DNA sequence: CGTCTGAGTTACGTCAACGTAAATTCCCAT
DNA sequence: ATGGGAATTTACGTTGACGTAACTCAGACG
């Protein structure tokens, strides 16, 4: 079980390509909860799982606060039902936002492609004109 | 041709749900070029087209500077070829970024859906337990 | 003519997500 | 014990995209 090894801050930084500052910041914002052995921070398997989710969340534009909400959904244990239901609603809202955004993104990709065919022809004709002028 | 009407800043704000500050800010950043009749700003059809693109661009996380680049591609006229080619490259890069982001987004949507089925069962079983306890 | 409204300018404030610098503190090898 | 390297804490700096306050100015209206 080298899987639930405990890692220092530096090992974490190297593994996930983040700075120490970032990890401490996430701890301050209650996104991570490393063990405090004296002064040092020690990151568990759980912290690594959370960090992966944080980094992925960031890649499609979630705020850290939103990510914290989602992490609560993931790691929800024996909480109150109301709280769980509430967080579940948030996730549903977020999901439909994401689907809408994906659709808009697809549309924009198509339009941009169209526009670029325009630019392509533009370039070609200007190239022609340039050759003809020589 | 009520289409190429000229609009005041307030009409713009109401039509597109932005503040005056935002429109002036976009002008300062050279994203919009309203006519200056004395002191007042007057927004043309062209400004409205650009504003629509700006707002859409923002919805999927482009910075204003990136949007400015794209707007240049859309409204490129008789510019230098090198400049056109350069902007064309930028658009290509952006396009592949967008496609990558869309794919990640799709994956995340699937995973989130999966997670939510989990939460759904969670809710149901807790509801059962609650009823049984009454 | 006074004032009220809407637009404009100037300039400082804000918020998120860290960066960065300075000043400890801790452990360890020499 | 003494320097050398990490890690930590504290706190101020930064960037993007505006918000907001204070003041000026130009018309419109009674």
GROMACS .gro file of C-alpha atoms (C1' of nucleotides) in nm:
model
  328
    1UNK     CA    1   0.000   0.000   0.000
    2UNK     CA    2   0.239   0.261  -0.130
    3UNK     CA    3  -0.092   0.415  -0.229
    4UNK     CA    4  -0.181   0.577   0.101
    5UNK     CA    5   0.170   0.702   0.155
    6UNK     CA    6   0.210   1.035   0.323
    7UNK     CA    7   0.375   1.313   0.125
    8UNK     CA    8   0.564   1.628   0.212
    9UNK     CA    9   0.477   1.960   0.057
   10UNK     CA   10   0.767   1.935  -0.185
   11UNK     CA   11   0.668   1.592  -0.307
   12UNK     CA   12   0.319   1.726  -0.363
   13UNK     CA   13   0.449   2.024  -0.558
   14UNK     CA   14   0.659   1.803  -0.782
   15UNK     CA   15   0.382   1.549  -0.835
   16UNK     CA   16   0.109   1.794  -0.922
   17UNK     CA   17   0.305   2.091  -1.051
   18UNK     CA   18   0.185   2.348  -0.802
   19UNK     CA   19   0.372   2.582  -0.568
   20UNK     CA   20   0.389   2.551  -0.189
   21UNK     CA   21   0.203   2.878  -0.172
   22UNK     CA   22  -0.086   2.725  -0.361
   23UNK     CA   23  -0.112   2.427  -0.127
   24UNK     CA   24  -0.105   2.647   0.181
   25UNK     CA   25  -0.361   2.873   0.020
   26UNK     CA   26  -0.592   2.579  -0.045
   27UNK     CA   27  -0.552   2.472   0.314
   28UNK     CA   28  -0.641   2.821   0.434
   29UNK     CA   29  -0.952   2.810   0.214
   30UNK     CA   30  -1.041   2.469   0.360
   31UNK     CA   31  -1.000   2.277   0.038
   32UNK     CA   32  -0.724   2.057   0.178
   33UNK     CA   33  -0.660   1.929   0.530
   34UNK     CA   34  -0.303   1.806   0.562
   35UNK     CA   35  -0.192   1.661   0.894
   36UNK     CA   36   0.014   1.903   1.098
   37UNK     CA   37   0.310   1.718   1.243
   38UNK     CA   38   0.467   1.992   1.451
   39UNK     CA   39   0.525   2.262   1.192
   40UNK     CA   40   0.526   2.047   0.880
   41UNK     CA   41   0.231   1.958   0.666
   42UNK     CA   42   0.177   1.597   0.566
   43UNK     CA   43  -0.056   1.520   0.278
   44UNK     CA   44  -0.255   1.200   0.271
   45UNK     CA   45  -0.420   1.001  -0.006
   46UNK     CA   46  -0.737   1.195   0.062
   47UNK     CA   47  -0.562   1.526   0.009
   48UNK     CA   48  -0.421   1.401  -0.319
   49UNK     CA   49  -0.765   1.294  -0.438
   50UNK     CA   50  -0.906   1.633  -0.349
   51UNK     CA   51  -0.620   1.816  -0.517
   52UNK     CA   52  -0.677   1.628  -0.840
   53UNK     CA   53  -1.041   1.732  -0.836
   54UNK     CA   54  -0.947   2.091  -0.757
   55UNK     CA   55  -0.710   2.111  -1.050
   56UNK     CA   56  -0.960   1.957  -1.287
   57UNK     CA   57  -1.232   2.187  -1.164
   58UNK     CA   58  -1.012   2.486  -1.230
   59UNK     CA   59  -0.950   2.377  -1.588
   60UNK     CA   60  -1.309   2.446  -1.678
   61UNK     CA   61  -1.351   2.766  -1.492
   62UNK     CA   62  -1.492   2.678  -1.152
   63UNK     CA   63  -1.406   2.917  -0.873
   64UNK     CA   64  -1.236   2.772  -0.566
   65UNK     CA   65  -1.552   2.834  -0.368
   66UNK     CA   66  -1.760   2.637  -0.617
   67UNK     CA   67  -1.504   2.360  -0.612
   68UNK     CA   68  -1.529   2.349  -0.234
   69UNK     CA   69  -1.902   2.291  -0.265
   70UNK     CA   70  -1.850   2.007  -0.510
   71UNK     CA   71  -1.580   1.850  -0.293
   72UNK     CA   72  -1.832   1.843  -0.010
   73UNK     CA   73  -2.066   1.648  -0.234
   74UNK     CA   74  -1.794   1.400  -0.316
   75UNK     CA   75  -1.687   1.350   0.042
   76UNK     CA   76  -2.025   1.374   0.205
   77UNK     CA   77  -2.051   1.133   0.494
   78UNK     CA   78  -2.314   1.125   0.770
   79UNK     CA   79  -2.426   1.482   0.722
   80UNK     CA   80  -2.772   1.631   0.754
   81UNK     CA   81  -3.006   1.543   0.474
   82UNK     CA   82  -3.103   1.904   0.410
   83UNK     CA   83  -2.741   2.001   0.362
   84UNK     CA   84  -2.688   1.710   0.127
   85UNK     CA   85  -2.998   1.796  -0.071
   86UNK     CA   86  -2.889   2.157  -0.090
   87UNK     CA   87  -2.548   2.068  -0.225
   88UNK     CA   88  -2.710   1.826  -0.465
   89UNK     CA   89  -2.915   2.114  -0.606
   90UNK     CA   90  -2.602   2.319  -0.654
   91UNK     CA   91  -2.444   2.036  -0.847
   92UNK     CA   92  -2.753   2.001  -1.067
   93UNK     CA   93  -2.751   2.372  -1.143
   94UNK     CA   94  -2.383   2.357  -1.223
   95UNK     CA   95  -2.436   2.059  -1.449
   96UNK     CA   96  -2.697   2.234  -1.661
   97UNK     CA   97  -2.474   2.541  -1.677
   98UNK     CA   98  -2.195   2.324  -1.803
   99UNK     CA   99  -2.411   2.159  -2.067
  100UNK     CA  100  -2.533   2.496  -2.186
  101UNK     CA  101  -2.178   2.623  -2.201
  102UNK     CA  102  -2.070   2.316  -2.396
  103UNK     CA  103  -2.343   2.379  -2.652
  104UNK     CA  104  -2.247   2.742  -2.690
  105UNK     CA  105  -1.886   2.637  -2.721
  106UNK     CA  106  -1.969   2.394  -2.998
  107UNK     CA  107  -2.160   2.661  -3.183
  108UNK     CA  108  -1.876   2.908  -3.145
  109UNK     CA  109  -1.628   2.651  -3.272
  110UNK     CA  110  -1.837   2.603  -3.584
  111UNK     CA  111  -1.866   2.975  -3.645
  112UNK     CA  112  -1.497   3.029  -3.588
  113UNK     CA  113  -1.416   2.750  -3.832
  114UNK     CA  114  -1.641   2.918  -4.088
  115UNK     CA  115  -1.470   3.249  -4.034
  116UNK     CA  116  -1.134   3.085  -4.077
  117UNK     CA  117  -1.223   2.941  -4.414
  118UNK     CA  118  -1.284   3.301  -4.506
  119UNK     CA  119  -0.942   3.402  -4.384
  120UNK     CA  120  -0.791   3.109  -4.569
  121UNK     CA  121  -0.932   3.218  -4.903
  122UNK     CA  122  -0.826   3.570  -4.821
  123UNK     CA  123  -0.470   3.456  -4.774
  124UNK     CA  124  -0.471   3.250  -5.090
  125UNK     CA  125  -0.601   3.528  -5.310
  126UNK     CA  126  -0.356   3.775  -5.167
  127UNK     CA  127  -0.080   3.529  -5.236
  128UNK     CA  128  -0.196   3.500  -5.596
  129UNK     CA  129  -0.203   3.874  -5.637
  130UNK     CA  130   0.145   3.899  -5.492
  131UNK     CA  131   0.285   3.640  -5.734
  132UNK     CA  132   0.113   3.803  -6.028
  133UNK     CA  133   0.269   4.133  -5.936
  134UNK     CA  134   0.622   3.997  -5.952
  135UNK     CA  135  -3.332   4.998  -4.217
  136UNK     CA  136  -3.415   5.032  -3.851
  137UNK     CA  137  -3.126   4.789  -3.837
  138UNK     CA  138  -2.842   5.036  -3.860
  139UNK     CA  139  -3.002   5.274  -3.617
  140UNK     CA  140  -2.775   5.461  -3.384
  141UNK     CA  141  -2.813   5.400  -3.013
  142UNK     CA  142  -2.733   5.595  -2.700
  143UNK     CA  143  -2.542   5.446  -2.414
  144UNK     CA  144  -2.861   5.389  -2.218
  145UNK     CA  145  -3.033   5.206  -2.501
  146UNK     CA  146  -2.727   4.988  -2.529
  147UNK     CA  147  -2.727   4.914  -2.158
  148UNK     CA  148  -3.091   4.815  -2.163
  149UNK     CA  149  -3.060   4.607  -2.480
  150UNK     CA  150  -2.755   4.409  -2.372
  151UNK     CA  151  -2.779   4.424  -1.995
  152UNK     CA  152  -2.448   4.593  -1.928
  153UNK     CA  153  -2.359   4.907  -1.731
  154UNK     CA  154  -2.241   5.236  -1.881
  155UNK     CA  155  -1.912   5.177  -1.704
  156UNK     CA  156  -1.867   4.855  -1.896
  157UNK     CA  157  -1.927   5.017  -2.234
  158UNK     CA  158  -1.684   5.300  -2.157
  159UNK     CA  159  -1.435   5.045  -2.033
  160UNK     CA  160  -1.460   4.849  -2.357
  161UNK     CA  161  -1.410   5.167  -2.552
  162UNK     CA  162  -1.099   5.249  -2.348
  163UNK     CA  163  -0.967   4.901  -2.423
  164UNK     CA  164  -1.041   4.953  -2.794
  165UNK     CA  165  -1.305   4.685  -2.820
  166UNK     CA  166  -1.574   4.932  -2.923
  167UNK     CA  167  -1.556   5.254  -3.123
  168UNK     CA  168  -1.870   5.457  -3.071
  169UNK     CA  169  -1.902   5.785  -3.258
  170UNK     CA  170  -1.832   6.083  -3.039
  171UNK     CA  171  -2.095   6.348  -3.110
  172UNK     CA  172  -1.966   6.626  -2.891
  173UNK     CA  173  -1.955   6.461  -2.551
  174UNK     CA  174  -2.202   6.180  -2.613
  175UNK     CA  175  -2.125   5.834  -2.740
  176UNK     CA  176  -2.334   5.694  -3.023
  177UNK     CA  177  -2.324   5.322  -3.092
  178UNK     CA  178  -2.365   5.188  -3.443
  179UNK     CA  179  -2.469   4.853  -3.585
  180UNK     CA  180  -2.101   4.761  -3.594
  181UNK     CA  181  -2.062   4.831  -3.224
  182UNK     CA  182  -2.362   4.615  -3.149
  183UNK     CA  183  -2.222   4.327  -3.352
  184UNK     CA  184  -1.892   4.357  -3.170
  185UNK     CA  185  -2.059   4.376  -2.832
  186UNK     CA  186  -2.252   4.057  -2.899
  187UNK     CA  187  -1.928   3.879  -2.980
  188UNK     CA  188  -1.760   4.024  -2.673
  189UNK     CA  189  -2.034   3.897  -2.445
  190UNK     CA  190  -2.034   3.556  -2.603
  191UNK     CA  191  -1.657   3.537  -2.583
  192UNK     CA  192  -1.670   3.616  -2.216
  193UNK     CA  193  -1.917   3.337  -2.151
  194UNK     CA  194  -1.655   3.079  -2.230
  195UNK     CA  195  -1.368   3.236  -2.052
  196UNK     CA  196  -1.185   3.447  -2.308
  197UNK     CA  197  -1.004   3.748  -2.169
  198UNK     CA  198  -1.090   4.086  -2.317
  199UNK     CA  199  -0.750   4.094  -2.482
  200UNK     CA  200  -0.809   3.759  -2.652
  201UNK     CA  201  -1.150   3.878  -2.763
  202UNK     CA  202  -0.990   4.186  -2.914
  203UNK     CA  203  -0.767   3.961  -3.124
  204UNK     CA  204  -1.064   3.761  -3.248
  205UNK     CA  205  -1.260   4.074  -3.327
  206UNK     CA  206  -0.971   4.185  -3.543
  207UNK     CA  207  -1.001   3.861  -3.737
  208UNK     CA  208  -1.373   3.915  -3.790
  209UNK     CA  209  -1.337   4.272  -3.904
  210UNK     CA  210  -1.016   4.235  -4.098
  211UNK     CA  211  -1.022   4.448  -4.409
  212UNK     CA  212  -0.733   4.542  -4.639
  213UNK     CA  213  -0.458   4.475  -4.387
  214UNK     CA  214  -0.111   4.342  -4.440
  215UNK     CA  215  -0.089   3.976  -4.520
  216UNK     CA  216   0.163   3.906  -4.246
  217UNK     CA  217  -0.067   4.054  -3.988
  218UNK     CA  218  -0.358   3.855  -4.121
  219UNK     CA  219  -0.157   3.534  -4.118
  220UNK     CA  220  -0.043   3.604  -3.766
  221UNK     CA  221  -0.396   3.656  -3.640
  222UNK     CA  222  -0.502   3.348  -3.831
  223UNK     CA  223  -0.249   3.146  -3.632
  224UNK     CA  224  -0.384   3.283  -3.308
  225UNK     CA  225  -0.733   3.180  -3.406
  226UNK     CA  226  -0.616   2.830  -3.494
  227UNK     CA  227  -0.445   2.793  -3.159
  228UNK     CA  228  -0.753   2.919  -2.983
  229UNK     CA  229  -0.972   2.682  -3.179
  230UNK     CA  230  -0.776   2.376  -3.071
  231UNK     CA  231  -0.776   2.503  -2.714
  232UNK     CA  232  -1.151   2.533  -2.733
  233UNK     CA  233  -1.194   2.183  -2.871
  234UNK     CA  234  -0.973   2.042  -2.600
  235UNK     CA  235  -1.169   2.230  -2.338
  236UNK     CA  236  -1.493   2.102  -2.482
  237UNK     CA  237  -1.370   1.745  -2.458
  238UNK     CA  238  -1.263   1.789  -2.099
  239UNK     CA  239  -1.596   1.950  -2.026
  240UNK     CA  240  -1.783   1.657  -2.174
  241UNK     CA  241  -1.581   1.415  -1.966
  242UNK     CA  242  -1.642   1.616  -1.652
  243UNK     CA  243  -2.014   1.626  -1.725
  244UNK     CA  244  -2.023   1.248  -1.746
  245UNK     CA  245  -1.830   1.206  -1.425
  246UNK     CA  246  -2.044   1.457  -1.243
  247UNK     CA  247  -2.359   1.281  -1.362
  248UNK     CA  248  -2.220   0.954  -1.229
  249UNK     CA  249  -2.144   1.114  -0.896
  250UNK     CA  250  -2.492   1.255  -0.880
  251UNK     CA  251  -2.655   0.916  -0.926
  252UNK     CA  252  -2.460   0.828  -0.613
  253UNK     CA  253  -2.599   1.126  -0.428
  254UNK     CA  254  -2.946   1.042  -0.552
  255UNK     CA  255  -2.935   0.693  -0.398
  256UNK     CA  256  -2.788   0.846  -0.086
  257UNK     CA  257  -3.086   1.080  -0.056
  258UNK     CA  258  -3.337   0.805  -0.118
  259UNK     CA  259  -3.194   0.573   0.145
  260UNK     CA  260  -3.173   0.851   0.400
  261UNK     CA  261  -3.534   0.935   0.328
  262UNK     CA  262  -3.629   0.574   0.390
  263UNK     CA  263  -3.443   0.569   0.718
  264UNK     CA  264  -3.613   0.887   0.826
  265UNK     CA  265  -3.961   0.754   0.751
  266UNK     CA  266  -3.886   0.429   0.931
  267UNK     CA  267  -3.775   0.623   1.235
  268UNK     CA  268  -4.105   0.804   1.265
  269DC     C1'  269  -3.343   8.156  -1.434
  270DG     C1'  270  -3.290   7.778  -1.135
  271DT     C1'  271  -3.275   7.299  -1.110
  272DC     C1'  272  -3.310   6.837  -1.238
  273DT     C1'  273  -3.168   6.455  -1.521
  274DG     C1'  274  -2.849   6.198  -1.788
  275DA     C1'  275  -2.389   6.159  -1.960
  276DG     C1'  276  -1.906   6.222  -1.899
  277DT     C1'  277  -1.434   6.227  -1.661
  278DT     C1'  278  -1.113   6.114  -1.294
  279DA     C1'  279  -0.952   5.836  -0.978
  280DC     C1'  280  -0.962   5.531  -0.609
  281DG     C1'  281  -1.179   5.064  -0.439
  282DT     C1'  282  -1.269   4.554  -0.497
  283DC     C1'  283  -1.235   4.052  -0.545
  284DA     C1'  284  -1.012   3.617  -0.667
  285DA     C1'  285  -0.608   3.348  -0.674
  286DC     C1'  286  -0.218   3.339  -0.590
  287DG     C1'  287   0.318   3.573  -0.617
  288DT     C1'  288   0.682   3.746  -0.355
  289DA     C1'  289   0.970   3.926   0.004
  290DA     C1'  290   1.117   3.926   0.489
  291DA     C1'  291   1.174   3.732   0.904
  292DT     C1'  292   1.161   3.312   1.184
  293DT     C1'  293   1.216   2.816   1.302
  294DC     C1'  294   1.365   2.349   1.261
  295DC     C1'  295   1.668   1.968   1.157
  296DC     C1'  296   2.103   1.799   1.045
  297DA     C1'  297   2.584   1.745   0.911
  298DT     C1'  298   3.033   1.937   0.983
  299DA     C1'  299   2.768   2.544   1.806
  300DT     C1'  300   2.725   2.673   1.361
  301DG     C1'  301   2.616   2.722   0.928
  302DG     C1'  302   2.301   2.548   0.536
  303DG     C1'  303   1.865   2.414   0.347
  304DA     C1'  304   1.371   2.341   0.390
  305DA     C1'  305   0.938   2.482   0.562
  306DT     C1'  306   0.649   2.828   0.796
  307DT     C1'  307   0.424   3.269   0.902
  308DT     C1'  308   0.305   3.742   0.804
  309DA     C1'  309   0.190   4.063   0.514
  310DC     C1'  310   0.207   4.344   0.122
  311DG     C1'  311   0.194   4.328  -0.421
  312DT     C1'  312  -0.039   4.198  -0.872
  313DT     C1'  313  -0.368   4.142  -1.261
  314DG     C1'  314  -0.822   4.167  -1.491
  315DA     C1'  315  -1.266   4.354  -1.517
  316DC     C1'  316  -1.513   4.634  -1.376
  317DG     C1'  317  -1.780   4.914  -0.926
  318DT     C1'  318  -1.836   5.340  -0.710
  319DA     C1'  319  -1.791   5.802  -0.546
  320DA     C1'  320  -1.716   6.292  -0.650
  321DC     C1'  321  -1.747   6.641  -0.950
  322DT     C1'  322  -1.842   6.880  -1.404
  323DC     C1'  323  -2.121   6.988  -1.796
  324DA     C1'  324  -2.506   7.022  -2.135
  325DG     C1'  325  -2.988   7.035  -2.230
  326DA     C1'  326  -3.476   7.029  -2.102
  327DC     C1'  327  -3.854   7.201  -1.847
  328DG     C1'  328  -4.165   7.469  -1.551
   0.00000   0.00000   0.00000
